[in-house]
Coordinates of C-alpha atoms in Angstrom, one line a residue:
X1 CA 160.2 187.1 39.0
X2 CA 163.4 185.9 41.1
X3 CA 161.9 187.0 44.2
X4 CA 158.8 185.1 43.6
X5 CA 160.6 181.7 42.4
X6 CA 162.7 182.1 45.4
X7 CA 159.9 182.5 47.8
X8 CA 158.3 179.6 46.0
X9 CA 161.6 177.4 47.1
X10 CA 161.7 178.5 50.5
X11 CA 158.0 177.7 51.1
X12 CA 158.8 174.2 49.2
X13 CA 161.7 173.4 51.5
X14 CA 159.6 174.3 55.1
X15 CA 156.8 172.2 53.6
X16 CA 159.3 169.0 53.0
X17 CA 161.0 169.7 56.4
X18 CA 157.4 169.6 58.1
X19 CA 156.2 166.4 56.2
X20 CA 159.1 164.5 57.2
X21 CA 159.5 165.5 60.7
X22 CA 157.8 163.3 63.2
X23 CA 154.6 165.0 65.1
X24 CA 155.3 166.1 68.7
X25 CA 152.9 165.0 71.2
X26 CA 152.0 167.4 73.9
X27 CA 153.1 165.7 77.2
X28 CA 153.4 166.8 81.1
X29 CA 157.4 166.5 81.8
X30 CA 159.0 165.8 85.1
X31 CA 158.0 167.4 88.4
X32 CA 160.5 170.4 88.2
X33 CA 159.7 171.2 84.7
X34 CA 155.8 171.6 84.3
X35 CA 155.6 172.8 80.8
X36 CA 155.0 170.6 78.0
X37 CA 158.5 169.1 77.2
X38 CA 158.6 169.9 73.4
X39 CA 157.4 173.1 74.1
X40 CA 159.9 173.9 76.8
X41 CA 162.6 172.6 74.7
X42 CA 161.8 174.7 71.9
X43 CA 161.2 177.9 74.3
X44 CA 164.7 177.5 76.3
X45 CA 166.5 177.2 72.8
X46 CA 165.0 180.1 71.4
X47 CA 165.3 182.3 75.0
X48 CA 169.1 180.8 74.8
X49 CA 168.6 179.1 78.1
X50 CA 170.2 176.0 78.6
X51 CA 170.7 175.4 74.7
X52 CA 174.5 176.3 73.4
X53 CA 175.4 177.2 76.8
X54 CA 178.8 176.3 78.0
X55 CA 181.1 176.2 81.1
X56 CA 180.9 179.2 83.0
X57 CA 177.5 180.5 81.3
X58 CA 175.1 181.8 83.6
X59 CA 171.5 179.7 83.1
X60 CA 168.7 178.6 85.3
X61 CA 168.7 175.5 86.9
X62 CA 171.7 174.2 86.8
X63 CA 171.5 172.2 90.1
X64 CA 168.5 170.4 89.0
X65 CA 170.1 169.7 85.8
X66 CA 173.3 168.4 87.7
X67 CA 171.1 166.4 90.0
X68 CA 169.8 164.6 86.5
X69 CA 173.0 163.9 85.8
X70 CA 174.1 162.6 88.9
X71 CA 171.0 160.5 89.3
X72 CA 171.9 158.6 86.0
X73 CA 175.4 157.9 86.4
X74 CA 176.9 161.2 84.8
X75 CA 178.2 163.1 87.7
X76 CA 179.7 161.4 90.6
X77 CA 179.0 162.7 94.0
X78 CA 182.5 163.1 95.1
X79 CA 182.9 165.2 92.0
X80 CA 180.1 167.3 91.7
X81 CA 181.7 170.4 90.5
X82 CA 183.1 168.1 87.7
X83 CA 182.6 170.6 84.5
X84 CA 179.3 170.5 83.0
X85 CA 180.7 170.7 79.5
X86 CA 182.7 167.3 79.9
X87 CA 179.5 165.7 81.7
X88 CA 177.3 166.7 78.8
X89 CA 179.9 165.0 76.5
X90 CA 179.7 161.8 78.0
X91 CA 175.9 162.1 78.1
X92 CA 175.8 162.8 74.3
X93 CA 178.2 160.2 73.9
X94 CA 176.3 157.6 75.8
X95 CA 173.1 158.1 74.6
X96 CA 174.3 158.2 70.9
X97 CA 173.3 161.8 70.4
X98 CA 175.4 164.4 68.3
X99 CA 178.5 165.0 70.5
X100 CA 178.6 168.8 71.0
X101 CA 179.3 169.6 74.4
X102 CA 176.4 172.2 74.4
X103 CA 172.6 171.8 75.7
X104 CA 171.4 171.9 72.0
X105 CA 167.4 171.0 71.5
X106 CA 168.2 167.2 70.7
X107 CA 170.2 166.9 74.0
X108 CA 167.6 169.0 76.1
X109 CA 164.5 167.1 74.5
X110 CA 166.2 163.7 75.4
X111 CA 167.0 164.9 79.1
X112 CA 163.2 165.9 79.4
X113 CA 161.7 163.0 77.6
X114 CA 160.2 159.9 80.3
X115 CA 162.8 157.4 81.1
X116 CA 163.7 154.4 82.9
X117 CA 165.2 154.8 86.7
X118 CA 168.0 152.6 85.9
X119 CA 171.3 154.8 85.6
X120 CA 173.0 155.0 82.3
X121 CA 176.6 154.7 84.0
X122 CA 178.3 153.5 86.9
X123 CA 179.2 156.1 89.0
X124 CA 180.5 153.9 92.2
X125 CA 184.3 155.0 93.2
X126 CA 185.1 151.4 93.0
X127 CA 186.9 150.2 89.6
X128 CA 183.7 148.7 88.6
X129 CA 182.7 149.5 85.0
X130 CA 179.9 148.7 82.8
X131 CA 181.1 146.2 80.0
X132 CA 180.3 148.1 76.7
X133 CA 180.4 146.5 73.2
X134 CA 180.1 148.5 70.3
X135 CA 176.7 148.7 71.4
X136 CA 174.9 146.6 73.6
X137 CA 176.1 147.2 77.5
X138 CA 176.0 144.6 80.4
X139 CA 176.2 145.4 84.4
X140 CA 178.9 145.4 86.0
X141 CA 180.4 141.8 86.7
X142 CA 178.1 140.3 84.0
X143 CA 175.4 139.4 86.4
X144 CA 173.1 136.6 85.0
X145 CA 170.1 134.3 86.3
X146 CA 172.3 131.1 87.0
X147 CA 170.1 128.0 86.4
X148 CA 170.6 124.9 84.3
X149 CA 169.8 125.5 80.2
X150 CA 167.2 125.3 79.3
X151 CA 166.1 127.8 82.3
X152 CA 162.9 128.3 83.8
X153 CA 162.1 131.7 85.8
X154 CA 158.9 132.3 87.6
X155 CA 156.9 135.9 87.9
X156 CA 154.1 136.7 89.8
X157 CA 152.3 140.1 90.5
X158 CA 151.9 142.2 94.1
X159 CA 148.0 141.7 95.2
X160 CA 148.8 144.6 97.4
X161 CA 150.5 146.9 94.7
X162 CA 148.7 147.0 91.5
X163 CA 146.5 149.8 89.6
X164 CA 142.6 149.6 89.2
X165 CA 141.8 150.9 86.0
X166 CA 143.2 148.0 83.9
X167 CA 141.9 144.7 83.9
X168 CA 144.2 142.4 85.8
X169 CA 143.7 139.8 82.8
X170 CA 144.9 142.4 80.3
X171 CA 147.9 143.2 82.3
X172 CA 149.2 139.6 82.7
X173 CA 148.6 139.1 78.8
X174 CA 151.0 142.4 78.4
X175 CA 153.8 141.0 80.7
X176 CA 153.0 137.3 78.8
X177 CA 153.9 138.7 75.3
X178 CA 156.6 141.0 77.2
X179 CA 158.2 137.9 78.3
X180 CA 157.6 135.9 75.2
X181 CA 160.0 138.3 73.3
X182 CA 162.7 137.6 75.3
X183 CA 162.1 133.6 75.3
X184 CA 162.0 133.5 71.8
X185 CA 165.7 134.8 71.7
X186 CA 167.4 132.5 74.7
X187 CA 166.7 129.2 76.1
X188 CA 164.9 130.8 79.2
X189 CA 161.0 130.3 79.7
X190 CA 158.8 132.7 81.8
X191 CA 156.2 131.0 83.9
X192 CA 153.3 133.0 85.6
X193 CA 152.6 132.1 89.4
X194 CA 150.5 133.1 92.4
X195 CA 153.2 132.6 94.7
X196 CA 154.6 136.2 94.7
X197 CA 156.9 135.6 97.9
X198 CA 158.9 133.0 96.4
X199 CA 158.7 134.2 92.2
X200 CA 161.9 134.7 90.6
X201 CA 160.8 137.8 89.5
X202 CA 158.0 139.9 91.4
X203 CA 156.3 143.0 89.6
X204 CA 154.0 145.7 91.4
X205 CA 153.0 149.5 90.8
X206 CA 154.5 151.4 93.5
X207 CA 154.4 155.3 94.2
X208 CA 156.6 157.9 95.7
X209 CA 159.1 156.4 98.3
X210 CA 158.5 152.9 98.2
X211 CA 161.3 151.2 100.2
X212 CA 164.1 150.2 97.8
X213 CA 165.9 153.9 97.8
X214 CA 164.8 154.8 94.3
X215 CA 161.4 156.8 94.6
X216 CA 159.2 157.7 91.9
X217 CA 158.7 161.3 91.0
X218 CA 154.9 161.2 89.3
X219 CA 153.5 161.7 85.9
X220 CA 156.2 161.2 83.0
X221 CA 159.1 161.4 85.1
X222 CA 160.7 158.0 85.5
X223 CA 158.4 155.5 84.3
X224 CA 159.9 152.1 85.9
X225 CA 163.0 150.1 87.3
X226 CA 164.2 146.8 88.0
X227 CA 167.5 145.6 88.9
X228 CA 170.3 143.1 87.7
X229 CA 170.0 139.6 88.1
X230 CA 169.3 138.3 90.4
X231 CA 167.2 140.8 92.5
X232 CA 163.8 140.0 90.6
X233 CA 162.4 143.1 91.7
X234 CA 160.1 145.0 89.1
X235 CA 158.8 148.6 90.2
X236 CA 156.4 150.3 88.1
X237 CA 155.2 154.2 88.7
X238 CA 151.7 153.9 89.6
X239 CA 151.4 157.5 89.3
X240 CA 151.9 157.2 85.5
X241 CA 148.6 156.5 83.2
X242 CA 149.3 152.9 82.0
X243 CA 147.7 151.8 78.4
X244 CA 147.5 148.5 77.1
X245 CA 145.9 149.8 73.9
X246 CA 146.2 153.2 72.7
X247 CA 142.8 152.5 70.8
X248 CA 140.8 152.7 73.7
X249 CA 143.3 155.1 75.9
X250 CA 143.3 158.7 74.5
X251 CA 145.4 160.4 77.2
X252 CA 148.0 162.5 75.9
X253 CA 150.3 161.0 78.6
X254 CA 149.2 157.5 78.4
X255 CA 152.7 155.2 78.8
X256 CA 152.8 151.9 76.7
X257 CA 153.1 149.1 79.4
X258 CA 154.0 146.2 77.1
X259 CA 157.0 148.9 76.0
X260 CA 158.2 149.5 79.4
X261 CA 157.6 145.6 80.5
X262 CA 160.1 144.5 77.5
X263 CA 162.7 147.4 78.4
X264 CA 162.6 146.4 82.0
X265 CA 162.8 142.9 81.6
X266 CA 166.2 143.2 80.0
X267 CA 167.7 144.6 83.1
X268 CA 166.2 142.0 84.9
X269 CA 168.1 139.6 82.7
X270 CA 171.2 141.6 82.9
X271 CA 171.1 144.0 80.0
X272 CA 171.9 147.6 80.8
X273 CA 171.1 150.7 78.8
X274 CA 172.1 150.9 75.2
X275 CA 173.2 153.6 73.0
X276 CA 170.9 152.4 70.2
X277 CA 168.0 154.3 69.8
X278 CA 166.2 151.6 68.0
X279 CA 167.0 149.0 70.5
X280 CA 164.2 148.5 73.6
X281 CA 167.2 148.7 76.1
X282 CA 167.5 152.6 75.0
X283 CA 166.2 154.6 78.2
X284 CA 163.9 157.1 77.1
X285 CA 160.2 156.2 75.9
X286 CA 158.0 159.0 75.0
X287 CA 154.4 159.1 75.5
X288 CA 152.0 157.2 72.9
X289 CA 155.0 155.6 71.3
X290 CA 155.4 152.0 71.3
X291 CA 158.5 149.9 71.2
X292 CA 158.1 146.3 71.9
X293 CA 160.2 144.1 69.4
X294 CA 163.5 143.5 70.1
X295 CA 166.6 144.9 67.8
X296 CA 169.4 143.1 67.0
X297 CA 171.5 145.1 69.3
X298 CA 169.2 143.5 72.4
X299 CA 169.2 140.1 71.0
X300 CA 173.4 139.9 70.6
X301 CA 173.4 141.2 74.4
X302 CA 171.0 138.9 75.9
X303 CA 172.9 136.0 74.1
X304 CA 176.1 136.8 75.2
X305 CA 174.6 136.1 78.2
X306 CA 172.6 133.3 78.1
X307 CA 173.3 131.7 74.5
X308 CA 170.8 131.3 72.0
X309 CA 167.0 129.8 71.5
X310 CA 167.9 127.1 69.2
X311 CA 164.8 127.9 67.6
X312 CA 165.6 131.2 66.9
X313 CA 167.1 132.3 63.6
X314 CA 168.7 135.7 62.8
X315 CA 167.9 135.8 59.1
X316 CA 164.2 136.0 59.6
X317 CA 164.5 138.8 62.3
X318 CA 166.9 140.6 59.8
X319 CA 163.9 140.4 57.1
X320 CA 161.4 141.3 58.9
X321 CA 163.0 144.2 60.3
X322 CA 163.8 145.8 57.0
X323 CA 160.5 145.1 55.7
X324 CA 158.2 146.4 58.1
X325 CA 160.4 149.1 59.8
X326 CA 162.1 150.8 57.0
X327 CA 159.9 150.4 53.9
X328 CA 157.2 152.8 54.5
X329 CA 159.2 155.6 55.3
X330 CA 161.8 154.9 52.5
X331 CA 159.1 155.6 50.1
X332 CA 158.2 158.6 51.7
X333 CA 161.7 160.1 52.2
X334 CA 162.2 159.0 48.5
X335 CA 159.3 160.6 47.0
X336 CA 159.6 164.1 49.1
X337 CA 163.5 164.2 48.2
X338 CA 162.8 163.3 44.7
X339 CA 160.1 166.0 44.7
X340 CA 162.6 168.5 46.3
X341 CA 165.2 167.9 43.9
X342 CA 163.0 168.4 40.7
X343 CA 161.4 171.6 42.4
X344 CA 165.0 172.8 42.6
X345 CA 166.0 172.1 39.2
X346 CA 162.9 173.8 37.8
X347 CA 163.4 177.0 40.1
X348 CA 167.0 177.5 38.9
X349 CA 166.0 176.9 35.4
X350 CA 163.5 179.3 35.5
X351 CA 165.8 181.6 37.2
X352 CA 168.5 181.9 34.2
X353 CA 166.0 182.0 31.7
X354 CA 164.2 185.1 33.6
X355 CA 167.7 186.6 35.3

């Protein structure tokens, strides 16, 4: 009888954990890892490869791992033999992960996730550092667009570097919404123009090495990159399967164009990557995920550079954020947790009766 109730409890807990866990999306990872990144992370953990490995361990692909850390600002070129453990700790701290110094499942999954090509940290030898507050981060020197306030910036699309499977009107509408997100919180307006050469912000889709020293790497590697003010260069990887509507685009590797646009515009305005996972300035975005609404962290960061839009009210944002982002999950989570606790009590009491 005791064994029956023990098994019942175990199955119940497994069911709750599965119920509460977010679904995994089958996707292709960066070019050097061709398996689905969620699957390979699990397989590597099960095999003891990468995960829980520390300094001096014999594991595969250490060179690729160091190349990744070097590319995104965690491993300076002049200190390439730096302790991998200390590099992992820095990476975990920067991205708001549990700081273990080990390549655990959460850390490896983050490394394998599609992301922005802008480095998370400054590895320059000179003592120029990213300006970090408790959360949001600004580029070295705190660059911003120098214009009279209220400010107007123009943007244009390259006629020679576009994708042909999306309607240009749909692409322009997506970018109009993305720019409007930022314009709603700062005294800056964004106006589309046909004059690409003289636009403040120049947008295009490019493949591989496209002349800016930051080559793209194919499907679900680096999604896009842009540059700090006042460069205005905004490049997206043409190899991605860009989507403006997940209802019509069913590809498992589809990437939401608006989410990436909102993120990269943040860089163009002067924001670096944030460690806040809910912020649009967090560096990674999984396929078929959508993140288009500015978090409080994003707003505080951009307003530190440009001030506040006089029509913006922080109270309405907080009220909307609480009602839309937390209510459903809170109801489901509370119900599931209560159900688990009730069953634990029942099983415990039955155990006392039949023991």
